[in-house]
Amino acid sequence: DGVDPVGRMEMRGVLQRLKDEGKTIFINSHLLQEVELVCDRVGILVQGELRREGLIDEITHREEAEVELKVAGTEQKIRSALASRVITEWTVVSADEFQVALKLSDQAAVDQCIDELRRGGVSIVSLSRRRDTLEQAFLGIVSQGAPAPIVLAPLPAAS
């Protein structure tokens, strides 16, 4: 914390060299973006209790597959090919390119979706799986089992 961008990059370089030498390094930090850049495994503590531990990919994995596709073709062809799918985002990139996010149940559903797009004459420019950031995953883990908030309400006025 408090290190300038050049210093952070240099620190990451030192940590990477030590990692390449087979060293194990323990880092305690609230800077989760930095942790995500340099660590393989994380442990999340909540009030001194280890709530979750694992590889970054395990911690940030979403239960339901969500994929982001950049596709090329007419909007009509694309929407027709995806008619049976849940589209969570639709962004126009250009006249014939669109960024589309879909919720798919598993890898088989991803494969079927790609087949449907190709059969519909749609070109797939790119495909990537969405995942949570470490910060999003942390907030979800910390909120699990959290005590209900206490709400204070004013007492009725005495008559």
PDB file of C-alpha atoms in Angstrom:
ATOM      1  CA  ASP A   1       0.000   0.000   0.000  1.00  0.00           C
ATOM      2  CA  GLY A   2       1.246   3.465  -0.746  1.00  0.00           C
ATOM      3  CA  VAL A   3       3.721   2.274  -3.397  1.00  0.00           C
ATOM      4  CA  ASP A   4       3.712   4.167  -6.692  1.00  0.00           C
ATOM      5  CA  PRO A   5       2.922   2.298  -9.957  1.00  0.00           C
ATOM      6  CA  VAL A   6       6.604   1.839 -10.863  1.00  0.00           C
ATOM      7  CA  GLY A   7       7.368   0.491  -7.378  1.00  0.00           C
ATOM      8  CA  ARG A   8       4.402  -1.905  -7.565  1.00  0.00           C
ATOM      9  CA  MET A   9       5.627  -3.215 -10.920  1.00  0.00           C
ATOM     10  CA  GLU A  10       9.118  -3.723  -9.483  1.00  0.00           C
ATOM     11  CA  MET A  11       7.664  -5.518  -6.438  1.00  0.00           C
ATOM     12  CA  ARG A  12       5.661  -7.801  -8.758  1.00  0.00           C
ATOM     13  CA  GLY A  13       8.890  -8.571 -10.627  1.00  0.00           C
ATOM     14  CA  VAL A  14      10.693  -9.525  -7.401  1.00  0.00           C
ATOM     15  CA  LEU A  15       7.772 -11.719  -6.303  1.00  0.00           C
ATOM     16  CA  GLN A  16       7.632 -13.411  -9.725  1.00  0.00           C
ATOM     17  CA  ARG A  17      11.372 -14.183  -9.627  1.00  0.00           C
ATOM     18  CA  LEU A  18      11.037 -15.717  -6.157  1.00  0.00           C
ATOM     19  CA  LYS A  19       8.019 -17.720  -7.342  1.00  0.00           C
ATOM     20  CA  ASP A  20       9.998 -18.956 -10.369  1.00  0.00           C
ATOM     21  CA  GLU A  21      12.702 -20.140  -7.930  1.00  0.00           C
ATOM     22  CA  GLY A  22      10.082 -22.273  -6.172  1.00  0.00           C
ATOM     23  CA  LYS A  23       9.730 -20.047  -3.123  1.00  0.00           C
ATOM     24  CA  THR A  24       6.455 -19.733  -1.234  1.00  0.00           C
ATOM     25  CA  ILE A  25       5.557 -16.190  -0.271  1.00  0.00           C
ATOM     26  CA  PHE A  26       2.796 -15.194   2.131  1.00  0.00           C
ATOM     27  CA  ILE A  27       1.193 -11.838   1.411  1.00  0.00           C
ATOM     28  CA  ASN A  28      -1.345 -10.142   3.648  1.00  0.00           C
ATOM     29  CA  SER A  29      -3.175  -7.434   1.732  1.00  0.00           C
ATOM     30  CA  HIS A  30      -6.476  -5.697   1.201  1.00  0.00           C
ATOM     31  CA  LEU A  31      -5.333  -4.698  -2.308  1.00  0.00           C
ATOM     32  CA  LEU A  32      -7.162  -7.548  -4.011  1.00  0.00           C
ATOM     33  CA  GLN A  33      -6.323  -6.472  -7.557  1.00  0.00           C
ATOM     34  CA  GLU A  34      -2.641  -6.743  -6.706  1.00  0.00           C
ATOM     35  CA  VAL A  35      -3.176 -10.105  -4.985  1.00  0.00           C
ATOM     36  CA  GLU A  36      -4.935 -11.340  -8.125  1.00  0.00           C
ATOM     37  CA  LEU A  37      -1.930 -10.325 -10.241  1.00  0.00           C
ATOM     38  CA  VAL A  38       0.759 -12.072  -8.185  1.00  0.00           C
ATOM     39  CA  CYS A  39      -0.804 -14.937  -6.249  1.00  0.00           C
ATOM     40  CA  ASP A  40      -1.757 -18.469  -7.282  1.00  0.00           C
ATOM     41  CA  ARG A  41      -3.711 -19.296  -4.129  1.00  0.00           C
ATOM     42  CA  VAL A  42      -5.596 -17.168  -1.638  1.00  0.00           C
ATOM     43  CA  GLY A  43      -7.127 -17.620   1.761  1.00  0.00           C
ATOM     44  CA  ILE A  44      -9.975 -15.379   2.854  1.00  0.00           C
ATOM     45  CA  LEU A  45     -10.263 -14.687   6.568  1.00  0.00           C
ATOM     46  CA  VAL A  46     -13.411 -13.350   8.175  1.00  0.00           C
ATOM     47  CA  GLN A  47     -12.965 -12.230  11.777  1.00  0.00           C
ATOM     48  CA  GLY A  48      -9.963 -14.553  12.143  1.00  0.00           C
ATOM     49  CA  GLU A  49     -11.734 -17.590  10.646  1.00  0.00           C
ATOM     50  CA  LEU A  50     -10.558 -19.105   7.352  1.00  0.00           C
ATOM     51  CA  ARG A  51     -13.726 -18.834   5.282  1.00  0.00           C
ATOM     52  CA  ARG A  52     -12.333 -19.976   1.900  1.00  0.00           C
ATOM     53  CA  GLU A  53      -8.998 -21.085   0.443  1.00  0.00           C
ATOM     54  CA  GLY A  54      -7.972 -22.153  -3.022  1.00  0.00           C
ATOM     55  CA  LEU A  55      -6.609 -21.210  -6.420  1.00  0.00           C
ATOM     56  CA  ILE A  56      -7.606 -17.771  -7.703  1.00  0.00           C
ATOM     57  CA  ASP A  57      -9.526 -19.455 -10.554  1.00  0.00           C
ATOM     58  CA  GLU A  58     -11.457 -21.600  -8.058  1.00  0.00           C
ATOM     59  CA  ILE A  59     -12.330 -18.630  -5.873  1.00  0.00           C
ATOM     60  CA  THR A  60     -13.426 -16.424  -8.789  1.00  0.00           C
ATOM     61  CA  HIS A  61     -15.288 -19.144 -10.713  1.00  0.00           C
ATOM     62  CA  ARG A  62     -19.001 -18.507 -11.275  1.00  0.00           C
ATOM     63  CA  GLU A  63     -21.391 -21.395 -10.710  1.00  0.00           C
ATOM     64  CA  GLU A  64     -23.412 -20.611 -13.806  1.00  0.00           C
ATOM     65  CA  ALA A  65     -21.354 -20.239 -16.966  1.00  0.00           C
ATOM     66  CA  GLU A  66     -21.567 -16.801 -18.497  1.00  0.00           C
ATOM     67  CA  VAL A  67     -19.794 -16.220 -21.774  1.00  0.00           C
ATOM     68  CA  GLU A  68     -19.079 -13.092 -23.722  1.00  0.00           C
ATOM     69  CA  LEU A  69     -19.078 -13.366 -27.496  1.00  0.00           C
ATOM     70  CA  LYS A  70     -18.081 -10.906 -30.148  1.00  0.00           C
ATOM     71  CA  VAL A  71     -19.999 -11.961 -33.231  1.00  0.00           C
ATOM     72  CA  ALA A  72     -20.247 -10.703 -36.806  1.00  0.00           C
ATOM     73  CA  GLY A  73     -23.343 -10.830 -38.968  1.00  0.00           C
ATOM     74  CA  THR A  74     -26.668  -9.121 -39.248  1.00  0.00           C
ATOM     75  CA  GLU A  75     -28.526  -8.433 -36.038  1.00  0.00           C
ATOM     76  CA  GLN A  76     -31.451 -10.473 -37.351  1.00  0.00           C
ATOM     77  CA  LYS A  77     -29.261 -13.557 -38.016  1.00  0.00           C
ATOM     78  CA  ILE A  78     -27.599 -13.301 -34.634  1.00  0.00           C
ATOM     79  CA  ARG A  79     -30.836 -12.846 -32.680  1.00  0.00           C
ATOM     80  CA  SER A  80     -32.430 -15.697 -34.645  1.00  0.00           C
ATOM     81  CA  ALA A  81     -29.497 -18.041 -33.881  1.00  0.00           C
ATOM     82  CA  LEU A  82     -29.673 -17.085 -30.182  1.00  0.00           C
ATOM     83  CA  ALA A  83     -33.480 -17.202 -29.920  1.00  0.00           C
ATOM     84  CA  SER A  84     -33.414 -20.026 -27.338  1.00  0.00           C
ATOM     85  CA  ARG A  85     -30.696 -18.385 -25.202  1.00  0.00           C
ATOM     86  CA  VAL A  86     -30.788 -15.917 -22.310  1.00  0.00           C
ATOM     87  CA  ILE A  87     -28.988 -12.792 -23.485  1.00  0.00           C
ATOM     88  CA  THR A  88     -27.792 -10.743 -20.502  1.00  0.00           C
ATOM     89  CA  GLU A  89     -26.043  -7.992 -22.484  1.00  0.00           C
ATOM     90  CA  TRP A  90     -26.177  -6.766 -26.069  1.00  0.00           C
ATOM     91  CA  THR A  91     -23.791  -4.076 -27.313  1.00  0.00           C
ATOM     92  CA  VAL A  92     -23.418  -2.781 -30.849  1.00  0.00           C
ATOM     93  CA  VAL A  93     -19.723  -2.674 -31.774  1.00  0.00           C
ATOM     94  CA  SER A  94     -20.222  -1.677 -35.410  1.00  0.00           C
ATOM     95  CA  ALA A  95     -22.846  -2.100 -38.141  1.00  0.00           C
ATOM     96  CA  ASP A  96     -22.217  -5.850 -38.353  1.00  0.00           C
ATOM     97  CA  GLU A  97     -20.421  -6.670 -35.068  1.00  0.00           C
ATOM     98  CA  PHE A  98     -22.013  -7.166 -31.670  1.00  0.00           C
ATOM     99  CA  GLN A  99     -20.804  -7.971 -28.154  1.00  0.00           C
ATOM    100  CA  VAL A 100     -23.216 -10.441 -26.552  1.00  0.00           C
ATOM    101  CA  ALA A 101     -23.214 -11.948 -23.051  1.00  0.00           C
ATOM    102  CA  LEU A 102     -25.118 -15.184 -22.442  1.00  0.00           C
ATOM    103  CA  LYS A 103     -25.887 -17.352 -19.426  1.00  0.00           C
ATOM    104  CA  LEU A 104     -25.187 -20.968 -20.301  1.00  0.00           C
ATOM    105  CA  SER A 105     -25.484 -23.910 -17.930  1.00  0.00           C
ATOM    106  CA  ASP A 106     -22.261 -25.763 -18.801  1.00  0.00           C
ATOM    107  CA  GLN A 107     -19.640 -26.434 -21.489  1.00  0.00           C
ATOM    108  CA  ALA A 108     -22.077 -28.556 -23.515  1.00  0.00           C
ATOM    109  CA  ALA A 109     -24.406 -25.543 -23.700  1.00  0.00           C
ATOM    110  CA  VAL A 110     -21.494 -23.358 -24.841  1.00  0.00           C
ATOM    111  CA  ASP A 111     -20.691 -25.879 -27.596  1.00  0.00           C
ATOM    112  CA  GLN A 112     -24.346 -26.029 -28.685  1.00  0.00           C
ATOM    113  CA  CYS A 113     -24.557 -22.242 -28.781  1.00  0.00           C
ATOM    114  CA  ILE A 114     -21.482 -22.039 -31.007  1.00  0.00           C
ATOM    115  CA  ASP A 115     -23.003 -24.680 -33.316  1.00  0.00           C
ATOM    116  CA  GLU A 116     -26.264 -22.702 -33.508  1.00  0.00           C
ATOM    117  CA  LEU A 117     -24.432 -19.486 -34.351  1.00  0.00           C
ATOM    118  CA  ARG A 118     -22.372 -21.176 -37.081  1.00  0.00           C
ATOM    119  CA  ARG A 119     -25.488 -22.869 -38.557  1.00  0.00           C
ATOM    120  CA  GLY A 120     -27.130 -19.436 -38.603  1.00  0.00           C
ATOM    121  CA  GLY A 121     -24.284 -17.984 -40.660  1.00  0.00           C
ATOM    122  CA  VAL A 122     -22.856 -15.951 -37.795  1.00  0.00           C
ATOM    123  CA  SER A 123     -19.096 -15.528 -37.496  1.00  0.00           C
ATOM    124  CA  ILE A 124     -17.579 -15.789 -34.010  1.00  0.00           C
ATOM    125  CA  VAL A 125     -14.865 -13.176 -33.637  1.00  0.00           C
ATOM    126  CA  SER A 126     -14.021 -13.966 -29.988  1.00  0.00           C
ATOM    127  CA  LEU A 127     -15.359 -15.894 -27.019  1.00  0.00           C
ATOM    128  CA  SER A 128     -14.413 -15.580 -23.365  1.00  0.00           C
ATOM    129  CA  ARG A 129     -15.803 -16.838 -20.081  1.00  0.00           C
ATOM    130  CA  ARG A 130     -16.768 -14.235 -17.574  1.00  0.00           C
ATOM    131  CA  ARG A 131     -15.527 -14.657 -14.054  1.00  0.00           C
ATOM    132  CA  ASP A 132     -15.702 -12.596 -10.922  1.00  0.00           C
ATOM    133  CA  THR A 133     -12.810 -10.425  -9.880  1.00  0.00           C
ATOM    134  CA  LEU A 134     -11.193 -11.438  -6.609  1.00  0.00           C
ATOM    135  CA  GLU A 135     -12.844  -8.413  -5.019  1.00  0.00           C
ATOM    136  CA  GLN A 136     -16.326  -9.544  -6.176  1.00  0.00           C
ATOM    137  CA  ALA A 137     -15.657 -13.079  -4.941  1.00  0.00           C
ATOM    138  CA  PHE A 138     -14.326 -11.733  -1.614  1.00  0.00           C
ATOM    139  CA  LEU A 139     -17.439  -9.625  -1.053  1.00  0.00           C
ATOM    140  CA  GLY A 140     -19.668 -12.619  -1.797  1.00  0.00           C
ATOM    141  CA  ILE A 141     -17.726 -14.884   0.564  1.00  0.00           C
ATOM    142  CA  VAL A 142     -17.601 -12.320   3.369  1.00  0.00           C
ATOM    143  CA  SER A 143     -21.346 -11.689   3.101  1.00  0.00           C
ATOM    144  CA  GLN A 144     -22.177 -15.418   3.422  1.00  0.00           C
ATOM    145  CA  GLY A 145     -23.370 -16.150   6.923  1.00  0.00           C
ATOM    146  CA  ALA A 146     -23.089 -12.525   7.919  1.00  0.00           C
ATOM    147  CA  PRO A 147     -25.334 -11.580  10.817  1.00  0.00           C
ATOM    148  CA  ALA A 148     -28.503  -9.722   9.909  1.00  0.00           C
ATOM    149  CA  PRO A 149     -28.067  -5.982  10.230  1.00  0.00           C
ATOM    150  CA  ILE A 150     -29.554  -4.392  13.319  1.00  0.00           C
ATOM    151  CA  VAL A 151     -32.112  -1.750  12.444  1.00  0.00           C
ATOM    152  CA  LEU A 152     -32.815   0.868  15.045  1.00  0.00           C
ATOM    153  CA  ALA A 153     -36.182   2.586  14.887  1.00  0.00           C
ATOM    154  CA  PRO A 154     -37.294   5.499  17.038  1.00  0.00           C
ATOM    155  CA  LEU A 155     -39.663   4.672  19.884  1.00  0.00           C
ATOM    156  CA  PRO A 156     -43.142   6.156  19.690  1.00  0.00           C
ATOM    157  CA  ALA A 157     -43.461   9.449  21.509  1.00  0.00           C
ATOM    158  CA  ALA A 158     -44.894   9.234  25.002  1.00  0.00           C
ATOM    159  CA  SER A 159     -48.383  10.702  25.302  1.00  0.00           C
TER     160      SER A 159
END
